[in-house]
Short mmCIF file of C-alpha atoms and ligand atoms in Angstrom, two decimals:
data_model
loop_
_atom_site.label_atom_id
_atom_site.label_comp_id
_atom_site.label_asym_id
_atom_site.label_seq_id
_atom_site.Cartn_x
_atom_site.Cartn_y
_atom_site.Cartn_z
CA MET A 1 15.33 57.23 58.63
CA LYS A 2 12.64 54.89 57.34
CA LEU A 3 14.33 52.20 55.33
CA ASN A 4 13.70 48.54 54.74
CA ILE A 5 16.99 46.69 54.81
CA CYS A 6 17.85 43.08 54.13
CA CYS A 7 21.21 41.39 54.56
CA ILE A 8 21.98 38.07 52.91
CA GLY A 9 24.50 36.19 55.06
CA ALA A 10 24.23 36.00 58.84
CA GLY A 11 27.94 35.47 59.50
CA TYR A 12 30.63 37.26 61.48
CA VAL A 13 30.23 40.33 59.28
CA GLY A 14 26.53 40.41 58.37
CA GLY A 15 25.16 39.61 61.85
CA PRO A 16 27.00 42.23 63.94
CA THR A 17 26.82 44.92 61.23
CA MET A 18 23.06 44.61 60.86
CA ALA A 19 22.58 44.47 64.63
CA MET A 20 24.43 47.80 64.88
CA ILE A 21 22.34 49.40 62.13
CA ALA A 22 19.13 48.25 63.84
CA HIS A 23 20.45 49.51 67.18
CA LYS A 24 21.45 52.94 65.86
CA VAL A 25 18.53 53.50 63.50
CA PRO A 26 15.35 52.37 65.26
CA SER A 27 13.14 53.57 62.40
CA ALA A 28 14.84 51.19 59.95
CA LYS A 29 13.61 47.63 59.63
CA VAL A 30 16.51 45.20 59.32
CA THR A 31 16.10 41.57 58.30
CA VAL A 32 19.07 39.21 58.19
CA VAL A 33 18.52 36.15 56.03
CA ASP A 34 20.66 33.07 55.58
CA ILE A 35 20.26 29.72 53.89
CA ASN A 36 21.70 28.05 56.97
CA ALA A 37 18.69 27.34 59.21
CA GLU A 38 20.84 26.37 62.18
CA ARG A 39 22.61 29.72 62.09
CA ILE A 40 19.36 31.63 61.91
CA ALA A 41 17.98 29.62 64.83
CA ALA A 42 21.11 30.49 66.81
CA TRP A 43 20.68 34.22 66.09
CA LYS A 44 17.17 33.92 67.53
CA SER A 45 18.39 32.10 70.64
CA ASP A 46 20.26 33.00 73.85
CA LYS A 47 23.49 31.65 72.41
CA LEU A 48 24.38 33.66 69.33
CA PRO A 49 26.48 31.90 66.68
CA VAL A 50 29.08 34.66 66.90
CA PHE A 51 30.83 35.60 70.11
CA GLU A 52 31.60 39.32 70.29
CA PRO A 53 31.80 41.37 73.47
CA GLY A 54 28.65 43.54 73.68
CA LEU A 55 26.85 41.86 70.77
CA GLN A 56 24.36 39.86 72.83
CA GLU A 57 23.00 43.00 74.53
CA ILE A 58 22.56 44.85 71.25
CA VAL A 59 20.82 41.93 69.57
CA GLU A 60 18.52 41.39 72.52
CA GLY A 61 17.64 45.09 72.55
CA CYS A 62 16.43 45.13 68.92
CA ARG A 63 15.45 41.57 68.12
CA ASP A 64 11.82 41.24 67.02
CA LYS A 65 11.43 45.03 67.24
CA ASN A 66 13.35 46.23 64.18
CA LEU A 67 15.86 43.38 63.81
CA PHE A 68 14.70 40.06 62.39
CA PHE A 69 16.40 36.82 61.43
CA SER A 70 14.92 34.53 58.83
CA THR A 71 15.65 31.76 56.34
CA ASP A 72 13.17 33.23 53.88
CA VAL A 73 15.67 34.83 51.52
CA ASP A 74 13.10 35.68 48.82
CA ALA A 75 10.78 37.52 51.19
CA GLY A 76 13.76 39.41 52.58
CA ILE A 77 14.76 40.50 49.09
CA GLN A 78 11.25 41.54 48.13
CA GLU A 79 10.56 43.65 51.20
CA ALA A 80 13.86 45.52 51.14
CA GLU A 81 14.89 48.73 49.41
CA VAL A 82 18.52 48.14 50.31
CA ILE A 83 20.04 44.63 50.16
CA PHE A 84 23.44 43.96 51.69
CA VAL A 85 25.28 40.92 50.35
CA SER A 86 27.50 39.52 53.08
CA VAL A 87 27.98 35.92 52.05
CA ASN A 88 31.33 34.23 52.28
CA THR A 89 33.93 34.52 49.55
CA PRO A 90 36.46 31.79 50.33
CA THR A 91 39.62 31.16 48.36
CA LYS A 92 38.81 29.06 45.31
CA THR A 93 39.83 25.44 45.75
CA TYR A 94 39.23 24.32 42.18
CA GLY A 95 39.75 25.29 38.56
CA MET A 96 41.20 28.59 37.37
CA GLY A 97 42.86 30.56 40.13
CA ALA A 98 42.60 27.65 42.62
CA GLY A 99 44.38 28.50 45.87
CA LYS A 100 44.33 32.24 45.19
CA ALA A 101 41.27 33.72 43.50
CA ALA A 102 38.12 34.42 45.49
CA ASP A 103 35.32 31.94 44.97
CA LEU A 104 32.45 34.16 43.95
CA ARG A 105 29.82 31.53 43.46
CA TYR A 106 27.81 32.55 46.55
CA VAL A 107 27.89 36.20 45.56
CA GLU A 108 26.78 35.32 42.07
CA LEU A 109 24.01 33.09 43.41
CA CYS A 110 22.76 36.00 45.51
CA ALA A 111 22.79 38.36 42.52
CA ARG A 112 20.84 35.83 40.45
CA ARG A 113 18.34 35.33 43.22
CA ILE A 114 17.85 39.07 43.63
CA ALA A 115 17.38 39.49 39.86
CA GLU A 116 14.86 36.67 39.80
CA VAL A 117 12.60 37.56 42.72
CA ALA A 118 12.94 41.34 43.03
CA ASN A 119 9.66 43.18 42.71
CA GLY A 120 11.00 46.69 42.21
CA THR A 121 14.01 48.98 42.22
CA LYS A 122 16.70 48.07 44.77
CA ILE A 123 20.08 49.15 45.96
CA VAL A 124 22.41 46.15 46.21
CA VAL A 125 25.37 46.66 48.53
CA GLU A 126 28.50 44.53 48.37
CA LYS A 127 29.48 43.99 51.99
CA SER A 128 31.60 40.90 51.38
CA THR A 129 35.21 41.60 50.46
CA LEU A 130 35.43 41.14 46.73
CA PRO A 131 37.96 41.37 43.93
CA VAL A 132 38.06 44.73 42.21
CA ARG A 133 35.48 44.90 39.39
CA THR A 134 33.10 42.34 40.91
CA ALA A 135 30.41 45.00 40.91
CA ALA A 136 30.52 44.93 37.12
CA SER A 137 29.55 41.23 37.12
CA ILE A 138 26.83 41.79 39.69
CA GLN A 139 25.47 44.66 37.63
CA ARG A 140 25.36 42.52 34.51
CA ILE A 141 23.44 39.78 36.24
CA LEU A 142 21.01 42.20 37.87
CA HIS A 143 20.31 44.13 34.70
CA GLN A 144 19.17 41.01 32.99
CA ASN A 145 16.26 40.57 35.37
CA PRO A 146 13.08 39.44 33.69
CA LYS A 147 10.92 42.38 34.82
CA GLY A 148 13.24 45.19 33.75
CA HIS A 149 13.77 46.58 37.28
CA GLN A 150 16.58 49.06 37.86
CA PHE A 151 19.33 48.27 40.35
CA GLN A 152 22.17 50.28 41.76
CA VAL A 153 25.22 48.38 42.99
CA LEU A 154 27.31 49.91 45.77
CA SER A 155 30.50 48.73 47.40
CA ASN A 156 30.58 49.22 51.17
CA PRO A 157 33.36 47.06 52.58
CA GLU A 158 33.42 46.30 56.28
CA PHE A 159 36.58 47.09 58.23
CA LEU A 160 35.53 45.71 61.61
CA ALA A 161 37.98 43.41 63.34
CA GLU A 162 36.68 40.40 65.22
CA GLY A 163 36.71 40.66 68.98
CA THR A 164 36.18 44.42 68.74
CA ALA A 165 33.32 44.34 66.23
CA ILE A 166 30.89 46.36 68.34
CA GLN A 167 33.39 49.08 69.15
CA ASP A 168 34.53 49.21 65.50
CA LEU A 169 30.97 49.43 64.21
CA GLU A 170 29.93 51.99 66.77
CA ASN A 171 32.89 54.28 66.17
CA PRO A 172 34.51 53.36 62.84
CA ASP A 173 37.70 55.07 61.59
CA ARG A 174 35.80 55.55 58.36
CA VAL A 175 32.86 54.22 56.36
CA LEU A 176 33.65 53.65 52.71
CA ILE A 177 30.96 53.74 50.03
CA GLY A 178 31.70 53.28 46.34
CA GLY A 179 29.12 53.80 43.63
CA ASN A 180 28.60 54.56 39.98
CA GLU A 181 29.54 58.07 38.98
CA ASP A 182 26.19 58.98 37.48
CA GLU A 183 23.00 60.44 38.86
CA GLY A 184 21.49 57.11 39.90
CA GLY A 185 24.77 56.03 41.47
CA ARG A 186 25.14 59.26 43.41
CA ALA A 187 21.59 59.03 44.74
CA ALA A 188 22.17 55.46 45.91
CA VAL A 189 25.43 56.46 47.61
CA GLU A 190 23.59 59.26 49.37
CA THR A 191 20.88 56.87 50.63
CA LEU A 192 23.49 54.63 52.22
CA ALA A 193 25.57 57.55 53.48
CA SER A 194 22.50 59.01 55.20
CA LEU A 195 21.88 55.70 56.92
CA TYR A 196 25.40 55.66 58.39
CA ALA A 197 25.20 59.37 59.14
CA GLU A 198 22.58 58.51 61.78
CA TRP A 199 25.55 57.74 64.04
CA VAL A 200 28.81 58.23 62.11
CA PRO A 201 30.08 61.81 61.62
CA ARG A 202 29.77 62.86 57.97
CA GLU A 203 33.49 63.60 57.64
CA LYS A 204 34.21 59.95 58.33
CA ILE A 205 32.02 58.79 55.45
CA ILE A 206 34.21 58.51 52.36
CA THR A 207 32.63 58.13 48.96
CA THR A 208 34.55 56.90 45.91
CA ASN A 209 33.93 55.20 42.62
CA LEU A 210 33.12 51.48 42.77
CA TRP A 211 36.55 50.19 41.87
CA SER A 212 38.42 52.32 44.38
CA SER A 213 36.14 51.10 47.13
CA GLU A 214 36.55 47.43 46.21
CA LEU A 215 40.31 47.77 45.91
CA SER A 216 40.69 49.80 49.12
CA LYS A 217 39.41 46.94 51.19
CA LEU A 218 41.91 44.45 49.74
CA THR A 219 44.66 47.03 50.08
CA ALA A 220 43.86 47.83 53.72
CA ASN A 221 44.05 44.16 54.67
CA ALA A 222 47.22 43.64 52.64
CA PHE A 223 48.93 46.59 54.38
CA LEU A 224 47.87 45.42 57.84
CA ALA A 225 49.09 41.88 57.18
CA GLN A 226 52.28 43.23 55.67
CA ARG A 227 53.13 45.04 58.90
CA ILE A 228 52.76 41.80 60.84
CA SER A 229 54.88 39.85 58.37
CA SER A 230 57.47 42.61 58.44
CA ILE A 231 57.85 42.52 62.21
CA ASN A 232 57.74 38.72 62.17
CA SER A 233 60.57 38.63 59.64
CA ILE A 234 62.57 40.77 62.05
CA SER A 235 61.66 38.42 64.90
CA ALA A 236 63.61 35.65 63.19
CA LEU A 237 66.64 37.91 63.07
CA CYS A 238 66.13 38.88 66.72
CA GLU A 239 66.19 35.25 67.79
CA ALA A 240 69.49 34.81 65.95
CA THR A 241 71.15 37.96 67.26
CA GLY A 242 69.97 38.55 70.80
CA ALA A 243 67.82 41.56 69.96
CA ASN A 244 64.33 41.59 71.49
CA VAL A 245 61.52 42.07 68.98
CA ASP A 246 59.22 43.80 71.49
CA GLU A 247 61.91 46.37 72.13
CA VAL A 248 62.53 46.86 68.43
CA ALA A 249 58.78 47.23 67.75
CA HIS A 250 58.46 49.74 70.57
CA ALA A 251 61.42 51.74 69.34
CA ILE A 252 60.30 51.93 65.72
CA GLY A 253 56.63 52.43 66.66
CA LYS A 254 57.54 55.71 68.37
CA ASP A 255 58.35 57.13 64.96
CA SER A 256 55.11 58.91 64.15
CA ARG A 257 55.53 57.95 60.50
CA ILE A 258 55.51 54.26 61.42
CA GLY A 259 53.15 54.29 64.40
CA PRO A 260 52.76 51.65 67.11
CA LYS A 261 49.82 49.56 65.89
CA PHE A 262 50.00 46.14 64.23
CA LEU A 263 53.60 45.63 65.18
CA LYS A 264 53.02 42.81 67.62
CA SER A 265 55.17 39.90 66.63
CA SER A 266 53.32 36.62 66.92
CA VAL A 267 53.14 33.01 65.88
CA GLY A 268 51.50 34.33 62.68
CA PHE A 269 48.36 36.12 61.65
CA GLY A 270 45.14 34.17 61.17
CA GLY A 271 41.52 34.98 60.58
CA SER A 272 39.28 34.64 57.59
CA CYS A 273 40.52 37.73 55.77
CA PHE A 274 44.23 38.45 55.64
CA GLN A 275 45.51 35.42 53.77
CA LYS A 276 42.43 35.14 51.57
CA ASP A 277 42.50 38.79 50.60
CA ILE A 278 46.23 38.91 49.88
CA LEU A 279 46.02 35.80 47.72
CA ASN A 280 43.14 37.43 45.96
CA LEU A 281 45.24 40.55 45.38
CA VAL A 282 48.07 38.37 44.09
CA TYR A 283 45.70 36.70 41.67
CA LEU A 284 44.38 40.03 40.44
CA CYS A 285 47.91 41.32 39.83
CA GLN A 286 48.76 38.20 37.86
CA HIS A 287 45.53 38.50 35.94
CA PHE A 288 46.31 42.08 34.99
CA GLY A 289 49.84 41.19 33.86
CA LEU A 290 51.76 42.48 36.88
CA PRO A 291 53.82 39.46 38.01
CA GLU A 292 56.36 41.47 40.05
CA VAL A 293 53.59 43.18 42.00
CA ALA A 294 51.99 39.77 42.59
CA GLU A 295 55.25 38.34 43.93
CA TYR A 296 55.76 41.32 46.20
CA TRP A 297 52.46 40.68 48.00
CA GLU A 298 52.71 36.90 47.94
CA GLN A 299 55.80 37.19 50.10
CA VAL A 300 53.62 38.48 52.97
CA VAL A 301 51.80 35.14 53.06
CA ARG A 302 55.03 33.16 52.69
CA MET A 303 56.54 34.97 55.64
CA ASN A 304 53.46 34.11 57.68
CA ASP A 305 53.78 30.44 56.78
CA LEU A 306 57.43 30.53 57.77
CA GLN A 307 56.56 32.09 61.12
CA LYS A 308 54.17 29.26 61.97
CA ARG A 309 56.64 26.61 60.84
CA ARG A 310 59.49 28.17 62.80
CA PHE A 311 57.37 28.04 65.93
CA SER A 312 56.54 24.32 65.62
CA GLU A 313 60.16 23.57 64.84
CA ARG A 314 61.35 25.46 67.85
CA ILE A 315 59.07 23.42 70.11
CA VAL A 316 60.31 20.13 68.71
CA LYS A 317 63.95 21.19 68.80
CA THR A 318 63.75 22.40 72.39
CA LEU A 319 62.08 19.21 73.54
CA PHE A 320 65.18 17.21 72.56
CA ASN A 321 64.13 16.85 68.93
CA THR A 322 61.19 14.64 69.70
CA VAL A 323 57.68 15.24 70.96
CA SER A 324 56.48 11.74 70.15
CA GLY A 325 54.16 10.56 72.92
CA LYS A 326 54.74 13.75 74.92
CA ARG A 327 51.82 15.69 76.31
CA LEU A 328 51.85 19.30 75.15
CA ALA A 329 49.43 21.89 76.49
CA ILE A 330 47.94 24.29 73.95
CA PHE A 331 46.66 27.52 75.49
CA GLY A 332 44.25 29.15 73.07
CA TYR A 333 42.90 28.01 69.73
CA ALA A 334 41.02 31.05 68.37
CA PHE A 335 42.90 33.15 65.80
CA LYS A 336 42.95 36.00 68.31
CA LYS A 337 41.42 36.78 71.69
CA ASP A 338 37.77 37.60 72.31
CA THR A 339 36.41 35.55 69.43
CA ASN A 340 35.32 31.96 68.94
CA ASP A 341 36.51 32.10 65.34
CA ILE A 342 39.28 29.68 64.36
CA ARG A 343 39.40 30.30 60.61
CA GLU A 344 43.06 30.19 59.52
CA SER A 345 44.11 30.27 63.17
CA ALA A 346 47.85 29.70 63.63
CA ALA A 347 46.85 27.12 66.27
CA ILE A 348 45.49 24.81 63.58
CA TYR A 349 48.83 24.72 61.77
CA ILE A 350 50.91 24.35 64.92
CA CYS A 351 48.69 21.56 66.22
CA ARG A 352 48.80 19.76 62.88
CA ASP A 353 52.61 19.94 62.86
CA LEU A 354 52.79 18.63 66.41
CA LEU A 355 50.32 15.83 65.74
CA GLU A 356 52.44 14.80 62.78
CA GLU A 357 55.32 14.55 65.24
CA LYS A 358 53.04 12.25 67.26
CA ALA A 359 52.57 14.55 70.23
CA GLN A 360 49.59 14.21 72.59
CA LEU A 361 47.83 17.56 72.68
CA ALA A 362 45.84 18.96 75.59
CA ILE A 363 43.97 21.98 74.32
CA TYR A 364 42.22 24.74 76.24
CA ASP A 365 40.36 27.68 74.75
CA PRO A 366 37.70 29.67 76.63
CA GLN A 367 35.36 30.12 73.64
CA VAL A 368 36.05 27.64 70.86
CA GLU A 369 33.69 24.66 70.61
CA PRO A 370 35.35 21.19 70.77
CA ALA A 371 33.60 20.17 67.55
CA ALA A 372 35.28 23.02 65.69
CA ILE A 373 38.69 21.94 66.98
CA TYR A 374 38.20 18.32 65.93
CA GLU A 375 36.99 19.37 62.52
CA SER A 376 39.87 21.78 61.90
CA LEU A 377 42.37 19.02 62.65
CA GLY A 378 40.54 16.48 60.51
CA LEU A 379 40.00 14.18 63.48
CA THR A 380 36.83 12.31 62.62
CA SER A 381 36.90 8.88 64.26
CA GLU A 382 36.88 8.25 68.02
CA GLU A 383 40.36 6.81 67.75
CA GLU A 384 41.74 9.87 65.98
CA ARG A 385 40.10 12.18 68.45
CA SER A 386 41.82 10.44 71.33
CA ARG A 387 45.07 12.01 70.14
CA ILE A 388 43.93 15.27 71.59
CA GLU A 389 42.24 16.11 74.82
CA ILE A 390 40.07 19.19 75.06
CA CYS A 391 40.37 20.47 78.59
CA PRO A 392 38.00 22.50 80.77
CA SER A 393 40.79 24.72 82.13
CA PRO A 394 44.40 25.66 81.41
CA TYR A 395 45.36 23.95 84.66
CA ASP A 396 43.94 20.65 83.44
CA ALA A 397 45.68 21.02 80.10
CA ALA A 398 49.07 21.63 81.71
CA LYS A 399 48.93 18.63 84.07
CA LYS A 400 51.83 16.27 83.26
CA ALA A 401 52.61 18.24 80.12
CA HIS A 402 56.21 18.68 78.95
CA ALA A 403 55.49 22.09 77.50
CA ILE A 404 52.88 24.81 77.14
CA ALA A 405 52.37 26.73 73.91
CA ILE A 406 50.40 29.97 74.14
CA LEU A 407 48.76 30.43 70.75
CA THR A 408 46.02 32.99 71.51
CA GLU A 409 46.53 36.09 73.63
CA TRP A 410 43.46 35.56 75.84
CA ASP A 411 43.67 37.88 78.88
CA ILE A 412 43.18 35.03 81.34
CA PHE A 413 46.54 33.54 80.32
CA LYS A 414 48.24 36.60 81.75
CA THR A 415 46.94 36.03 85.28
CA LEU A 416 47.27 32.27 85.75
CA ASP A 417 49.18 30.85 88.70
CA TYR A 418 52.20 29.65 86.75
CA GLU A 419 53.94 28.31 89.86
CA LYS A 420 51.00 26.02 90.48
CA ILE A 421 50.97 25.05 86.79
CA LEU A 422 54.69 24.28 86.81
CA SER A 423 54.36 22.06 89.86
CA SER A 424 51.90 19.83 87.98
CA MET A 425 54.04 19.46 84.84
CA ALA A 426 56.66 16.96 83.71
CA ARG A 427 60.28 18.17 84.04
CA PRO A 428 61.99 19.93 82.44
CA ALA A 429 58.98 22.08 81.66
CA ALA A 430 59.04 24.51 78.75
CA LEU A 431 56.74 27.37 77.86
CA PHE A 432 56.52 28.83 74.35
CA ASP A 433 54.78 32.17 74.37
CA GLY A 434 53.60 32.56 70.78
CA ARG A 435 52.02 35.92 71.59
CA ASN A 436 54.63 37.54 73.82
CA ILE A 437 52.13 38.20 76.60
CA LEU A 438 54.21 36.93 79.54
CA SER A 439 57.51 37.98 81.06
CA LEU A 440 60.11 35.36 80.19
CA THR A 441 62.29 36.61 83.05
CA GLU A 442 59.52 35.93 85.58
CA LEU A 443 58.81 32.52 84.11
CA ARG A 444 62.49 31.57 84.18
CA LYS A 445 62.74 32.72 87.77
CA ILE A 446 60.13 30.19 88.83
CA GLY A 447 61.78 27.39 86.86
CA PHE A 448 60.27 27.35 83.34
CA GLU A 449 62.39 27.02 80.27
CA ALA A 450 60.71 29.99 78.67
CA HIS A 451 60.72 31.00 75.02
CA GLY A 452 59.03 33.88 73.24
CA ILE A 453 58.81 35.09 69.68
CA GLY A 454 61.77 37.13 68.54
CA LYS A 455 63.62 36.73 71.81
CA ALA A 456 66.78 34.81 72.50
C1 UDX B 1 32.17 36.85 54.82
C2 UDX B 1 33.43 36.77 53.97
O1 UDX B 1 34.27 35.78 54.49
C3 UDX B 1 34.19 38.04 53.91
O2 UDX B 1 35.07 38.01 52.82
C4 UDX B 1 33.33 39.19 53.68
O3 UDX B 1 34.04 40.35 53.88
C5 UDX B 1 32.07 39.17 54.48
O4 UDX B 1 31.42 37.93 54.45
P1 UDX B 1 31.79 36.26 57.33
O5 UDX B 1 30.57 37.01 57.71
O6 UDX B 1 32.86 36.12 58.36
O7 UDX B 1 32.55 36.98 56.15
O8 UDX B 1 31.39 34.87 56.67
P2 UDX B 1 30.52 33.69 57.28
O9 UDX B 1 30.56 33.76 58.76
O10 UDX B 1 30.94 32.46 56.57
O11 UDX B 1 29.02 34.08 56.85
C6 UDX B 1 28.50 33.99 55.58
C7 UDX B 1 27.06 33.50 55.67
O12 UDX B 1 26.45 33.56 54.39
C8 UDX B 1 26.88 32.07 56.16
O13 UDX B 1 26.08 32.04 57.31
C9 UDX B 1 26.21 31.35 54.98
O14 UDX B 1 25.29 30.37 55.38
C10 UDX B 1 25.53 32.50 54.28
N1 UDX B 1 25.23 32.22 52.86
C11 UDX B 1 26.19 31.78 52.03
C12 UDX B 1 23.94 32.45 52.38
O15 UDX B 1 23.05 32.83 53.13
N2 UDX B 1 23.69 32.23 51.05
C13 UDX B 1 24.63 31.77 50.19
O16 UDX B 1 24.35 31.58 49.00
C14 UDX B 1 25.93 31.54 50.70
C1 UDX B 2 41.10 42.08 59.92
C2 UDX B 2 41.18 43.61 59.76
O1 UDX B 2 41.82 44.17 60.91
C3 UDX B 2 39.80 44.19 59.58
O2 UDX B 2 39.88 45.58 59.33
C4 UDX B 2 39.12 43.49 58.42
O3 UDX B 2 37.80 43.97 58.26
C5 UDX B 2 39.09 41.99 58.60
O4 UDX B 2 40.43 41.51 58.81
P1 UDX B 2 40.49 40.45 61.91
O5 UDX B 2 40.97 39.36 61.01
O6 UDX B 2 39.19 40.28 62.59
O7 UDX B 2 40.40 41.83 61.12
O8 UDX B 2 41.57 40.66 63.08
P2 UDX B 2 42.90 41.49 63.27
O9 UDX B 2 42.80 42.17 64.57
O10 UDX B 2 43.24 42.33 62.12
O11 UDX B 2 43.98 40.34 63.44
C6 UDX B 2 44.31 39.45 62.39
C7 UDX B 2 45.41 38.52 62.83
O12 UDX B 2 46.64 39.22 62.98
C8 UDX B 2 45.17 37.85 64.18
O13 UDX B 2 45.58 36.50 64.11
C9 UDX B 2 46.03 38.64 65.12
O14 UDX B 2 46.40 37.90 66.24
C10 UDX B 2 47.21 38.96 64.24
N1 UDX B 2 47.96 40.14 64.67
C11 UDX B 2 47.37 41.35 64.72
C12 UDX B 2 49.31 40.00 64.99
O15 UDX B 2 49.86 38.91 64.95
N2 UDX B 2 50.01 41.12 65.36
C13 UDX B 2 49.44 42.36 65.41
O16 UDX B 2 50.14 43.33 65.74
C14 UDX B 2 48.07 42.48 65.08
#
């Protein structure tokens, strides 16, 4: 399929998604543009700005053939027939809706830019997760372009999860495309559907009206996060009663109506989407005069906050109510395994709590850059930074530590030599498995005071 495609925003979503399109549709020309020159340079280099298993190979296979990275946003817009908008939509930190609503200024800036420089008819695709009815605002901006060009706005939310982006893009559960319910809208939907149909079976391509598509994305994330908060709420009860949350999750997951996925109790969900999207949903409900619906969903985020807090408190309590001056090893900082992304990672909150208690942290993560860790903890000066040590291996981190906290479920943490680790630690030595990846019985056998989530 011959199609000129541009994507504005070379982030965790835009980069991998466009790489997959270029990989699957060699006849399409795909250009990813971004205002961040450093990011674009990284996409052109050997060390991509996003770590995803399998991504490097795909990018290297298409780069400079039909996949291009550039900071020239205007040229990208002008050359393309289809423009994906995949810029970030963080939670608003100011003004109306602060702390909940999505900050749409980057999306609006993109729409204005497209309206200003476009040289012909274009299809503009919302890839970023957006509040329902954003397409209406984008349409308004686009239609006021000085040259009277026609635009079609589509919603095509991305459901990929980080760490499995390539697999998810290659074989998605579904592709969702929302468009206007008129002739122009239907034609635009068909153009995009045909692009995906180059590798996704037609029956997996769902088409809806614009608002259903926008709202489905928020709803999918809210439901997924709700499952985690639900099992985490039960984990608190398990700890109090002697039930084991893994056993409960297994037992209920066998019910085909419930299903086994997304029932892993943890120190709390993180990532750039869940909290942001739920708060966005909450704001929308309030905005549309549905306060009870808003409260219902807000509770999912509250439960997640509680889960993180309970974990820090358990560490402090177990270590004789004080961690002041004690070295604590942190295993994992990313919000989940197989990614270098730390946005909203539970580790940030746990580490902040522990630093407030004046602990000395020794952090190990196989992918996260030290600079990102310092920044997330607000440690700017040399002196502040000395409160944490970023270690080259989990063994180094655990040396002389009073406790280990596993905060990311990286596979390597499952196969470490815990006897060797224990022998290098202060005594008594505790281990807090915030991801339930290790056997507490085994750890206790070798002499750890071992704690998990939702386990007595
Ligand atoms: C983002 C949103 O967080 C998410 O809601 C949405 O579903 C998809 O887009 P992500 O790709 O993870 O997800 O964001 P990020 O990694 O921050 O990438 C966004 C990129 O857009 C950045 O590289 C930024 O420089 C770029 N950008 C932002 C522009 O090119 N132009 C702008 O005006 C603003
Ligand atoms: C999520 C959605 O899954 C994806 O469809 C959407 O496009 C973006 O948001 P992502 O944030 O990349 O993807 O990761 P996900 O695998 O959903 O995990 C989110 C968080 O929940 C992680 O911190 C993870 O560790 C946690 N989690 C997940 C649990 O604590 N328990 C589980 O059972 C599953």
